[in-house]
């Protein structure tokens, strides 16, 4: 128990420091961008409204007091009211969460399955035409910005072929293009890393030993190669899931997908700052939690890291 | 299946670096590296971009902001209805697409270059301090780097643009401070290994002070890895700017940029696909050429960085 605590607590501490830094950045940005009241009220607000909001926000207090209050409010989940919808900002953002989660999880599943498949296949068939073609395709996928890739997919599958709708939310056919677009970059990195770590593992001494003692190839792969190659992959998979969430902000805009990212972007345009703030804090929190889980799962999988 | 795997692997699973890299530098007769053709073409594209950025709207066929209402949605020259007056066609407001693609280079390169410099200078300095002096500074710098790496810069950018509004200056600051961590971490780990090398130890034994050791021994040894990192960073900062401009948070209008042009043409994909696709191709070509130059520099400067391929 004591040793588990020794491993978990520093990582938990780092996650909390990260969250604290994000909250501080949001506070600093809000405070140094001019009068927050002008951000929070429409430009035709009356003098009384301005004064009332000033008192309500505690802007007559000193900066350290305001900072303390801000952190307390964030911890309590009180992120203010949306200026457009007269609803708590956090509720609005949480309402959109399922759409983003659905998109990210489907894209992640596609990327993981296809990426692991392509990565292992190219490692098996190293140096073949298939291997080279796959590497070239992955290179192109990695340099295509997701918003441009999305537009090319719309042109091909919606405009030319008419197979899938260009945008929208609700039916499975509307999920295909956004999920494909979002999965592309992740798929390419997973394939590349799978291939590299499999090739690395295959050079290891224990593989040579397994071969020299006459272990069948099938068992060498399942007992030794895949199991050891899985270690670096776990880290990658977790971090890629976090990256996917960031990518979702862009893909949601391309396909008019009603998730957190699109809400955040729409709210910037509408100057609905409390909603932007709630979305930013929620995405950051999800990120930090995923990172923490990846760290901890790595510890569980690899006994060597437990003493460090 | 097991047969096939065995045949493919047994004799070869020794060295992952055995395949010659596509872009590896060959040494010519005079000892000067022969440039691969892809690198020559990539450098040529970057030079053309630099010229567009320097000359701005003086060399564009049209004023990029001028709307020509009689010539809206004109297709590019190779399509029916297109003509040589608008080689890449016009957009929904009658702007000349070629002219807008050309003037978009300036903000893209300005932001990319300045932000890369900010990231380079802050990241390298912090990495040097962390790796060379260790102690609490090291802990603090690495904590900051890890924390910032744990949060997507795009998300921080959304909050900042919401508060400060769109401007080139904000973009430079955001991009610059989203890229320092890579430099800091890489420089730190190189310095950590350099510190215990014989030439540094003996130099210190001979009485050299920290500044001299850093300047004479450490900096020259990390130069090549830093140069490679610059190309990687430059590429991702160009993508960062394009993504923000696409989302309507980047280069402020009416100044055109590739990202905002791609976004602007989204509603016209059915009829006038070129409005989005032409700037998209320009962006992809730029990202691809910078990557190719970076790969080549990596192979020439530091073969140990080469990825197993």
Coordinates of C-alpha atoms in Angstrom, one line a residue:
Chain A
X1 CA 0.0 0.0 0.0
X2 CA 2.8 2.4 1.0
X3 CA 4.7 1.7 -2.3
X4 CA 1.6 2.2 -4.4
X5 CA 1.0 5.5 -2.7
X6 CA 4.6 6.5 -3.4
X7 CA 4.0 5.9 -7.1
X8 CA 0.6 7.3 -7.5
X9 CA 0.9 10.5 -5.4
X10 CA 3.6 12.3 -7.4
X11 CA 1.6 11.7 -10.6
X12 CA -1.6 12.8 -9.0
X13 CA 0.3 15.9 -7.8
X14 CA 1.5 16.7 -11.3
X15 CA -2.0 16.4 -12.7
X16 CA -3.3 18.8 -10.0
X17 CA -0.5 21.3 -10.8
X18 CA -1.4 21.1 -14.5
X19 CA -5.0 21.8 -13.8
X20 CA -4.1 24.7 -11.4
X21 CA -1.9 26.2 -14.2
X22 CA -4.8 26.0 -16.7
X23 CA -7.1 27.7 -14.2
X24 CA -4.5 30.4 -13.6
X25 CA -3.9 31.0 -17.3
X26 CA -7.7 31.4 -17.8
X27 CA -7.8 33.8 -14.9
X28 CA -4.8 35.8 -16.2
X29 CA -6.2 36.0 -19.7
X30 CA -9.6 37.1 -18.4
X31 CA -8.0 39.8 -16.1
X32 CA -5.4 41.2 -18.5
X33 CA -7.6 41.4 -21.6
X34 CA -9.2 44.6 -20.4
X35 CA -12.4 45.0 -18.4
X36 CA -14.1 41.6 -18.0
X37 CA -17.4 43.5 -17.7
X38 CA -17.1 44.6 -21.3
X39 CA -16.7 41.0 -22.3
X40 CA -19.6 39.8 -20.2
X41 CA -22.2 42.4 -21.1
X42 CA -23.6 43.4 -24.5
X43 CA -22.1 46.7 -25.8
X44 CA -25.3 48.6 -25.2
X45 CA -25.5 47.8 -21.4
X46 CA -26.5 50.6 -19.2
X47 CA -24.3 52.2 -16.5
X48 CA -26.3 50.5 -13.7
X49 CA -25.9 47.1 -15.3
X50 CA -22.2 47.6 -15.5
X51 CA -22.0 48.7 -11.9
X52 CA -24.2 45.8 -10.7
X53 CA -22.1 43.2 -12.5
X54 CA -18.9 44.8 -11.1
X55 CA -20.0 44.2 -7.6
X56 CA -21.4 40.8 -8.4
X57 CA -18.1 39.6 -9.9
X58 CA -16.2 41.1 -7.0
X59 CA -14.1 43.4 -9.3
X60 CA -13.9 46.0 -6.5
X61 CA -11.7 43.5 -4.6
X62 CA -7.9 43.2 -4.9
X63 CA -6.4 40.8 -7.5
X64 CA -5.3 38.1 -5.0
X65 CA -8.8 38.0 -3.4
X66 CA -10.3 37.8 -6.9
X67 CA -7.9 35.0 -7.8
X68 CA -8.8 33.0 -4.7
X69 CA -12.5 33.4 -5.3
X70 CA -12.1 32.3 -8.9
X71 CA -10.3 29.1 -7.9
X72 CA -13.0 28.4 -5.3
X73 CA -15.7 28.9 -7.9
X74 CA -14.0 26.6 -10.4
X75 CA -13.6 23.9 -7.8
X76 CA -17.3 24.1 -6.9
X77 CA -18.1 23.9 -10.6
X78 CA -19.7 27.3 -10.7
X79 CA -18.5 28.7 -14.1
X80 CA -21.1 31.4 -14.5
X81 CA -24.1 31.8 -16.8
X82 CA -24.1 31.7 -20.6
X83 CA -24.8 35.2 -22.0
X84 CA -26.7 33.8 -24.9
X85 CA -28.9 31.1 -23.3
X86 CA -29.3 32.2 -19.7
X87 CA -28.2 28.7 -18.5
X88 CA -25.3 27.7 -16.4
X89 CA -22.3 27.6 -18.7
X90 CA -21.1 24.2 -17.4
X91 CA -24.5 22.6 -18.1
X92 CA -24.4 23.8 -21.7
X93 CA -21.0 22.3 -22.2
X94 CA -21.9 19.1 -20.5
X95 CA -24.9 18.8 -22.7
X96 CA -22.6 18.7 -25.7
X97 CA -20.2 16.2 -24.2
X98 CA -21.9 13.0 -25.5
X99 CA -21.6 14.2 -29.1
X100 CA -17.9 14.9 -28.8
X101 CA -17.3 11.6 -26.8
X102 CA -19.2 9.6 -29.5
X103 CA -17.1 11.1 -32.3
X104 CA -13.8 10.8 -30.5
X105 CA -14.4 7.2 -29.4
X106 CA -15.6 6.0 -32.9
X107 CA -12.6 7.7 -34.5
X108 CA -10.3 6.3 -31.9
X109 CA -11.6 2.7 -32.4
X110 CA -11.2 3.0 -36.2
X111 CA -7.7 4.5 -35.7
X112 CA -6.6 1.9 -33.2
X113 CA -7.9 -1.2 -35.1
X114 CA -6.7 -0.1 -38.6
X115 CA -3.5 1.5 -37.2
X116 CA -2.5 -1.7 -35.3
X117 CA -3.4 -3.8 -38.3
X118 CA -1.5 -1.7 -40.8
X119 CA 1.4 -1.4 -38.4
X120 CA 1.7 -5.2 -37.8
X121 CA 1.2 -6.0 -41.5
X122 CA 3.9 -3.7 -42.6
X123 CA 6.2 -5.0 -39.9
X124 CA 5.6 -8.6 -41.1
X125 CA 6.1 -7.6 -44.7
X126 CA 9.0 -5.3 -44.1
X127 CA 10.6 -3.9 -47.3
X128 CA 7.8 -5.1 -49.6
X129 CA 5.8 -3.0 -52.0
X130 CA 2.9 -3.1 -49.6
X131 CA 5.1 -1.8 -46.8
X132 CA 6.4 1.1 -48.9
X133 CA 3.0 2.0 -50.2
X134 CA 1.6 2.0 -46.7
X135 CA 4.5 4.2 -45.4
X136 CA 3.9 6.7 -48.2
X137 CA 0.2 6.9 -47.5
X138 CA 0.7 7.3 -43.8
X139 CA 3.2 10.2 -44.6
X140 CA 0.5 11.9 -46.7
X141 CA -2.1 11.4 -43.9
X142 CA 0.2 12.9 -41.4
X143 CA 0.9 16.1 -43.4
X144 CA -2.8 16.7 -44.4
X145 CA -4.4 19.2 -42.0
X146 CA -7.7 17.6 -40.7
X147 CA -9.9 20.5 -41.9
X148 CA -8.5 20.1 -45.5
X149 CA -8.8 16.3 -45.4
X150 CA -12.4 16.7 -44.2
X151 CA -13.2 19.0 -47.2
X152 CA -11.6 16.6 -49.6
X153 CA -13.7 13.7 -48.1
X154 CA -16.8 15.8 -48.5
X155 CA -16.0 16.5 -52.1
X156 CA -15.4 12.8 -52.9
X157 CA -18.0 11.0 -50.8
X158 CA -20.8 13.6 -50.6
X159 CA -20.5 15.8 -53.7
X160 CA -19.2 13.3 -56.2
X161 CA -20.5 9.9 -55.0
X162 CA -23.4 11.0 -52.8
X163 CA -22.7 8.2 -50.3
X164 CA -22.8 10.2 -47.1
X165 CA -24.3 13.6 -46.1
X166 CA -22.0 16.6 -45.8
X167 CA -22.8 17.4 -42.2
X168 CA -25.3 17.0 -39.4
X169 CA -25.8 14.8 -36.4
X170 CA -28.1 12.0 -35.5
X171 CA -27.9 9.1 -38.0
X172 CA -25.0 6.7 -38.3
X173 CA -24.3 7.8 -41.9
X174 CA -23.6 11.3 -40.7
X175 CA -21.0 10.0 -38.4
X176 CA -18.9 8.3 -41.1
X177 CA -17.1 11.3 -42.6
X178 CA -16.3 13.2 -39.4
X179 CA -15.0 10.0 -37.7
X180 CA -12.8 9.1 -40.7
X181 CA -11.4 12.6 -40.8
X182 CA -10.6 12.7 -37.1
X183 CA -9.1 9.2 -37.2
X184 CA -6.7 9.8 -40.0
X185 CA -3.8 11.5 -38.2
X186 CA -4.1 9.1 -35.2
X187 CA -4.3 6.1 -37.5
X188 CA -1.1 7.1 -39.2
X189 CA 0.8 7.6 -35.9
X190 CA -0.4 4.4 -34.4
X191 CA 0.5 2.4 -37.6
X192 CA 4.0 4.0 -37.6
X193 CA 4.7 3.4 -33.9
X194 CA 3.3 -0.2 -34.1
X195 CA 5.7 -1.0 -36.9
X196 CA 8.7 0.6 -35.3
X197 CA 8.2 -1.0 -31.9
X198 CA 7.5 -4.5 -33.4
X199 CA 10.7 -4.2 -35.4
X200 CA 12.6 -3.1 -32.3
X201 CA 11.2 -6.0 -30.3
X202 CA 12.1 -8.5 -33.0
X203 CA 15.8 -7.6 -32.7
X204 CA 15.8 -8.4 -29.0
X205 CA 17.8 -11.3 -27.5
X206 CA 14.9 -13.1 -26.0
X207 CA 13.4 -13.4 -29.5
X208 CA 16.6 -15.0 -30.8
X209 CA 16.6 -17.3 -27.8
X210 CA 13.0 -18.3 -28.4
X211 CA 13.8 -19.0 -32.0
X212 CA 17.0 -21.0 -31.3
X213 CA 15.1 -23.2 -28.8
X214 CA 12.7 -24.0 -31.7
X215 CA 9.6 -22.2 -30.5
X216 CA 7.0 -22.0 -33.4
X217 CA 6.8 -18.6 -35.1
X218 CA 3.2 -18.3 -34.0
X219 CA 4.1 -18.6 -30.3
X220 CA 7.1 -16.2 -30.7
X221 CA 4.7 -13.6 -32.0
X222 CA 2.0 -14.1 -29.5
X223 CA 4.1 -14.8 -26.4
X224 CA 7.1 -12.5 -26.9
X225 CA 6.8 -10.0 -29.7
X226 CA 3.3 -8.6 -29.5
X227 CA 3.3 -8.6 -25.7
X228 CA 6.5 -6.6 -25.4
X229 CA 5.6 -4.3 -28.3
X230 CA 2.3 -3.5 -26.5
X231 CA 4.2 -1.5 -23.8
X232 CA 5.2 1.6 -25.8
X233 CA 1.9 1.3 -27.6
X234 CA -0.2 1.8 -24.4
X235 CA 1.4 5.2 -23.9
X236 CA 0.9 6.1 -27.5
X237 CA -2.7 5.0 -27.6
X238 CA -3.6 7.0 -24.5
X239 CA -1.9 10.2 -25.7
X240 CA -3.4 9.8 -29.1
X241 CA -6.9 9.7 -27.5
X242 CA -6.1 13.0 -25.8
X243 CA -4.9 14.4 -29.2
X244 CA -8.1 13.2 -30.8
X245 CA -10.1 15.4 -28.4
X246 CA -8.2 18.5 -29.5
X247 CA -8.6 17.5 -33.2
X248 CA -12.4 17.1 -32.6
X249 CA -12.6 20.9 -32.1
X250 CA -11.6 21.4 -35.8
X251 CA -13.5 18.4 -37.2
X252 CA -16.7 19.4 -35.4
X253 CA -16.5 22.8 -37.2
X254 CA -16.0 21.2 -40.6
X255 CA -19.0 18.9 -40.3
X256 CA -21.3 21.1 -38.2
X257 CA -21.1 18.4 -35.4
X258 CA -22.8 19.7 -32.3
X259 CA -20.0 18.9 -29.8
X260 CA -18.0 20.9 -27.2
X261 CA -15.5 22.2 -29.8
X262 CA -18.1 23.7 -32.0
X263 CA -19.9 25.2 -29.0
X264 CA -16.6 26.8 -27.9
X265 CA -15.9 28.2 -31.4
X266 CA -19.4 29.5 -31.8
X267 CA -19.2 31.1 -28.3
X268 CA -16.0 32.9 -29.2
X269 CA -17.8 34.5 -32.2
X270 CA -20.8 35.4 -30.0
X271 CA -18.5 36.7 -27.2
X272 CA -20.1 34.3 -24.8
X273 CA -17.0 34.2 -22.6
X274 CA -18.4 32.0 -19.7
X275 CA -19.2 29.2 -22.1
X276 CA -15.7 29.5 -23.7
X277 CA -14.2 29.3 -20.3
X278 CA -16.3 26.3 -19.2
X279 CA -15.4 24.5 -22.5
X280 CA -11.7 25.2 -22.1
X281 CA -11.7 24.0 -18.5
X282 CA -13.7 20.9 -19.3
X283 CA -11.4 19.8 -22.2
X284 CA -8.3 20.5 -20.1
X285 CA -9.7 18.4 -17.2
X286 CA -10.4 15.5 -19.6
X287 CA -6.9 15.8 -21.0
X288 CA -5.3 15.7 -17.6
X289 CA -7.4 12.7 -16.5
X290 CA -6.4 10.7 -19.6
X291 CA -2.8 11.6 -19.1
X292 CA -2.9 10.4 -15.5
X293 CA -4.6 7.1 -16.5
X294 CA -2.0 6.5 -19.2
X295 CA 0.8 7.1 -16.6
X296 CA -0.8 4.8 -14.1
X297 CA -1.6 2.0 -16.7
X298 CA 2.0 2.1 -17.8
X299 CA 3.1 1.5 -14.2
X300 CA 0.7 -1.4 -13.9
X301 CA 1.9 -3.0 -17.2
X302 CA 5.6 -2.5 -16.8
X303 CA 7.1 -3.6 -13.4
X304 CA 10.4 -2.0 -14.3
X305 CA 9.0 1.6 -13.9
X306 CA 7.6 0.9 -10.5
X307 CA 10.9 1.5 -8.6
X308 CA 11.7 4.8 -10.4
Chain B
X1 CA 0.7 -17.5 -41.9
X2 CA 3.4 -18.6 -39.5
X3 CA 5.6 -19.7 -42.5
X4 CA 5.2 -16.4 -44.2
X5 CA 6.2 -14.5 -41.1
X6 CA 9.2 -16.6 -40.5
X7 CA 10.4 -16.3 -44.0
X8 CA 10.0 -12.6 -44.0
X9 CA 11.9 -12.1 -40.8
X10 CA 14.4 -14.7 -39.8
X11 CA 17.3 -13.7 -41.9
X12 CA 16.8 -9.9 -41.6
X13 CA 15.7 -9.0 -38.1
X14 CA 19.1 -7.6 -37.2
X15 CA 19.4 -3.9 -38.2
X16 CA 16.6 -1.5 -38.6
X17 CA 18.8 1.0 -40.3
X18 CA 19.8 -1.3 -43.1
X19 CA 17.5 0.2 -45.7
X20 CA 19.0 3.3 -47.3
X21 CA 16.8 6.2 -46.4
X22 CA 15.1 7.8 -49.4
X23 CA 16.6 11.2 -48.7
X24 CA 20.0 10.2 -47.3
X25 CA 22.8 12.6 -48.5
X26 CA 25.2 11.3 -51.0
X27 CA 28.7 12.8 -51.0
X28 CA 29.7 14.1 -54.3
X29 CA 33.2 14.1 -55.9
X30 CA 34.3 17.3 -54.2
X31 CA 33.1 16.3 -50.8
X32 CA 30.0 18.4 -51.2
X33 CA 26.7 16.6 -50.5
X34 CA 24.6 16.0 -53.6
X35 CA 21.1 17.3 -53.0
X36 CA 18.3 14.9 -53.7
X37 CA 15.8 16.1 -56.2
X38 CA 12.9 16.3 -53.8
X39 CA 15.0 18.6 -51.5
X40 CA 15.9 20.9 -54.4
X41 CA 12.2 21.1 -55.4
X42 CA 11.2 21.7 -51.8
X43 CA 13.8 24.5 -51.3
X44 CA 12.6 26.0 -54.6
X45 CA 9.0 26.1 -53.3
X46 CA 10.1 27.7 -50.1
X47 CA 12.1 30.3 -52.0
X48 CA 9.1 31.1 -54.1
X49 CA 7.0 31.5 -50.9
X50 CA 9.7 33.8 -49.4
X51 CA 9.5 36.0 -52.6
X52 CA 5.7 36.2 -52.4
X53 CA 6.0 37.2 -48.7
X54 CA 8.6 39.8 -49.5
X55 CA 6.8 41.4 -52.5
X56 CA 3.3 41.2 -51.1
X57 CA 0.5 42.6 -53.2
X58 CA 2.9 44.3 -55.7
X59 CA 3.3 41.1 -57.7
X60 CA -0.3 39.7 -57.6
X61 CA -2.3 39.9 -60.8
X62 CA -5.2 41.6 -59.0
X63 CA -5.8 43.5 -55.8
X64 CA -6.5 40.6 -53.4
X65 CA -9.2 42.6 -51.6
X66 CA -11.0 43.8 -54.8
X67 CA -14.4 42.3 -55.4
X68 CA -15.5 41.9 -59.0
X69 CA -19.2 41.2 -58.8
X70 CA -19.6 40.4 -62.5
X71 CA -16.9 37.7 -62.1
X72 CA -18.1 35.6 -59.1
X73 CA -17.3 31.9 -58.9
X74 CA -15.3 31.9 -62.2
X75 CA -13.7 28.4 -62.5
X76 CA -10.0 28.0 -62.9
X77 CA -8.5 28.1 -66.4
X78 CA -8.5 24.3 -67.1
X79 CA -12.2 24.0 -66.5
X80 CA -15.0 24.9 -68.8
X81 CA -15.9 28.6 -68.4
X82 CA -12.5 29.5 -67.0
X83 CA -10.0 31.9 -68.6
X84 CA -6.5 33.2 -68.3
X85 CA -7.7 36.4 -66.6
X86 CA -8.3 34.3 -63.4
X87 CA -5.9 31.3 -63.6
X88 CA -7.2 29.7 -60.3
X89 CA -10.7 31.2 -60.7
X90 CA -12.5 33.6 -58.4
X91 CA -14.5 33.1 -55.1
X92 CA -18.1 33.8 -54.2
X93 CA -17.4 37.6 -54.0
X94 CA -15.3 37.8 -57.1
X95 CA -11.9 37.9 -55.4
X96 CA -9.0 36.5 -57.6
X97 CA -8.1 33.2 -55.9
X98 CA -4.4 33.2 -57.1
X99 CA -3.9 36.8 -55.8
X100 CA -5.3 35.8 -52.4
X101 CA -3.2 32.6 -52.2
X102 CA -0.1 34.7 -52.9
X103 CA -0.7 37.4 -50.3
X104 CA -1.6 34.8 -47.7
X105 CA 2.0 33.8 -47.6
X106 CA 3.2 36.9 -45.8
X107 CA 1.2 36.4 -42.5
X108 CA 1.8 32.6 -42.6
X109 CA 5.6 33.0 -42.9
X110 CA 5.8 36.0 -40.5
X111 CA 3.9 34.1 -37.8
X112 CA 5.8 30.8 -38.5
X113 CA 9.3 32.4 -38.5
X114 CA 8.8 34.8 -35.5
X115 CA 7.0 32.2 -33.4
X116 CA 9.7 29.6 -34.2
X117 CA 12.3 32.0 -33.0
X118 CA 10.5 32.7 -29.8
X119 CA 10.1 29.0 -29.2
X120 CA 13.8 28.3 -30.1
X121 CA 15.2 31.0 -27.9
X122 CA 13.1 30.4 -24.8
X123 CA 13.2 26.6 -25.2
X124 CA 16.9 26.4 -25.7
X125 CA 17.7 28.7 -22.8
X126 CA 15.4 26.9 -20.4
X127 CA 16.7 23.5 -21.6
X128 CA 20.3 24.6 -21.1
X129 CA 19.6 25.9 -17.6
X130 CA 17.7 22.8 -16.6
X131 CA 20.2 20.3 -18.0
X132 CA 23.4 22.1 -17.0
X133 CA 22.6 23.5 -13.6
X134 CA 20.1 20.9 -12.5
X135 CA 18.6 21.6 -9.1
X136 CA 15.2 23.2 -8.4
X137 CA 15.3 25.1 -11.6
X138 CA 15.4 21.8 -13.5
X139 CA 12.4 20.5 -11.6
X140 CA 10.4 23.6 -12.1
X141 CA 11.2 24.0 -15.8
X142 CA 10.3 20.3 -16.5
X143 CA 7.1 20.5 -14.5
X144 CA 6.0 23.5 -16.6
X145 CA 7.0 21.8 -19.8
X146 CA 5.1 18.6 -18.9
X147 CA 2.1 20.5 -17.7
X148 CA 1.9 22.5 -20.9
X149 CA 2.4 19.4 -23.0
X150 CA -0.6 17.9 -21.2
X151 CA -2.9 20.6 -22.6
X152 CA -3.6 21.2 -26.3
X153 CA -2.4 24.7 -27.3
X154 CA -5.4 25.0 -29.5
X155 CA -7.6 25.0 -26.4
X156 CA -5.6 27.7 -24.7
X157 CA -5.6 29.7 -28.0
X158 CA -9.4 29.6 -28.0
X159 CA -9.6 31.2 -24.5
X160 CA -6.9 33.8 -25.4
X161 CA -8.5 34.8 -28.7
X162 CA -12.0 35.0 -27.0
X163 CA -10.5 37.5 -24.5
X164 CA -8.0 39.5 -26.6
X165 CA -9.6 39.3 -30.0
X166 CA -7.9 38.3 -33.3
X167 CA -4.5 39.8 -34.2
X168 CA -1.2 38.8 -35.7
X169 CA 0.6 39.7 -32.5
X170 CA -1.6 37.4 -30.4
X171 CA -1.0 34.6 -32.9
X172 CA 2.7 35.0 -32.7
X173 CA 2.7 35.0 -28.9
X174 CA 0.4 32.0 -28.7
X175 CA 2.3 30.0 -31.3
X176 CA 5.7 31.0 -29.8
X177 CA 4.8 29.8 -26.3
X178 CA 3.1 26.7 -27.5
X179 CA 6.4 25.4 -29.1
X180 CA 9.1 25.9 -26.5
X181 CA 8.7 22.6 -24.7
X182 CA 10.1 20.5 -27.5
X183 CA 13.3 22.5 -27.6
X184 CA 13.6 22.6 -23.8
X185 CA 13.3 18.8 -23.3
X186 CA 15.6 17.9 -26.2
X187 CA 18.3 20.4 -25.3
X188 CA 18.1 19.3 -21.6
X189 CA 18.6 15.7 -22.3
X190 CA 21.5 16.4 -24.7
X191 CA 23.1 18.6 -22.1
X192 CA 22.7 15.9 -19.5
X193 CA 24.7 13.5 -21.5
X194 CA 27.3 16.1 -22.6
X195 CA 27.9 17.2 -19.0
X196 CA 29.7 14.0 -18.1
X197 CA 31.7 13.7 -21.4
X198 CA 35.5 13.8 -21.1
X199 CA 36.0 17.0 -23.0
X200 CA 33.6 18.9 -20.7
X201 CA 35.1 17.3 -17.6
X202 CA 38.7 18.1 -18.6
X203 CA 37.8 21.6 -19.7
X204 CA 36.4 22.2 -16.2
X205 CA 39.4 20.7 -14.6
X206 CA 41.5 23.1 -16.6
X207 CA 39.6 26.0 -14.9
X208 CA 37.0 26.9 -17.6
X209 CA 33.9 28.6 -16.1
X210 CA 30.3 27.6 -16.8
X211 CA 29.7 30.3 -19.5
X212 CA 32.8 29.2 -21.4
X213 CA 31.9 25.6 -21.2
X214 CA 28.4 26.3 -22.4
X215 CA 29.5 28.5 -25.3
X216 CA 32.5 26.5 -26.5
X217 CA 31.5 22.9 -25.8
X218 CA 27.8 22.5 -25.2
X219 CA 26.2 24.9 -27.8
X220 CA 28.2 23.6 -30.8
X221 CA 27.2 20.0 -29.8
X222 CA 23.5 20.7 -29.6
X223 CA 23.4 22.9 -32.7
X224 CA 22.5 20.2 -35.2
X225 CA 19.6 18.7 -33.1
X226 CA 18.2 22.2 -32.6
X227 CA 18.3 22.9 -36.4
X228 CA 16.3 19.7 -37.0
X229 CA 13.8 20.7 -34.3
X230 CA 13.3 24.1 -35.9
X231 CA 12.0 22.5 -39.1
X232 CA 9.6 20.3 -37.1
X233 CA 8.5 23.2 -35.1
X234 CA 8.1 25.6 -38.0
X235 CA 5.9 23.0 -39.8
X236 CA 3.6 22.5 -36.8
X237 CA 3.3 26.3 -36.2
X238 CA 2.2 26.8 -39.8
X239 CA -0.5 24.2 -39.2
X240 CA -1.4 25.8 -35.9
X241 CA -1.9 29.2 -37.6
X242 CA -3.9 27.6 -40.5
X243 CA -6.1 25.7 -38.1
X244 CA -6.9 28.9 -36.0
X245 CA -7.5 30.9 -39.2
X246 CA -9.8 28.1 -40.4
X247 CA -11.8 28.3 -37.1
X248 CA -12.1 32.1 -37.6
X249 CA -9.7 32.8 -34.7
X250 CA -6.5 33.4 -36.7
X251 CA -5.3 36.1 -39.1
X252 CA -7.9 38.9 -38.8
X253 CA -10.1 39.8 -41.8
X254 CA -10.0 41.3 -44.4
X255 CA -6.4 40.0 -44.7
X256 CA -6.8 36.7 -46.4
X257 CA -5.0 33.5 -45.2
X258 CA -5.0 29.9 -46.4
X259 CA -6.9 28.7 -43.4
X260 CA -9.7 31.2 -43.7
X261 CA -9.9 30.8 -47.5
X262 CA -10.4 27.0 -47.0
X263 CA -13.2 27.8 -44.5
X264 CA -14.7 30.5 -46.7
X265 CA -15.2 28.1 -49.6
X266 CA -16.9 25.4 -47.5
X267 CA -20.4 26.6 -48.4
X268 CA -19.6 26.4 -52.1
X269 CA -18.1 22.9 -52.4
X270 CA -21.0 21.8 -54.6
X271 CA -20.5 24.4 -57.3
X272 CA -17.1 26.0 -56.8
X273 CA -14.8 23.6 -55.1
X274 CA -11.6 25.5 -56.1
X275 CA -12.3 28.2 -53.6
X276 CA -11.3 25.8 -50.8
X277 CA -9.1 23.3 -52.6
X278 CA -6.5 25.7 -54.2
X279 CA -5.4 27.3 -50.9
X280 CA -5.6 23.8 -49.3
X281 CA -3.1 22.5 -51.8
X282 CA -0.8 25.5 -51.2
X283 CA -0.9 24.7 -47.5
X284 CA -0.3 21.0 -47.9
X285 CA 2.6 21.6 -50.3
X286 CA 4.2 24.0 -47.8
X287 CA 3.8 21.5 -44.9
X288 CA 5.1 18.7 -47.1
X289 CA 8.1 20.6 -48.4
X290 CA 9.1 21.8 -44.9
X291 CA 8.9 18.1 -43.7
X292 CA 11.1 16.9 -46.6
X293 CA 13.7 19.6 -45.9
X294 CA 13.6 18.7 -42.2
X295 CA 14.0 14.9 -42.9
X296 CA 17.0 15.7 -45.2
X297 CA 18.6 18.0 -42.6
X298 CA 18.1 15.3 -40.0
X299 CA 19.9 12.7 -42.1
X300 CA 22.7 15.0 -43.0
X301 CA 23.3 16.5 -39.5
X302 CA 22.6 13.7 -37.2
X303 CA 22.2 10.2 -38.5
X304 CA 21.5 8.8 -35.0
X305 CA 18.1 10.6 -35.0
X306 CA 17.0 8.7 -38.1
X307 CA 13.8 6.7 -37.4
X308 CA 13.7 3.0 -38.2
X309 CA 12.3 2.8 -41.6

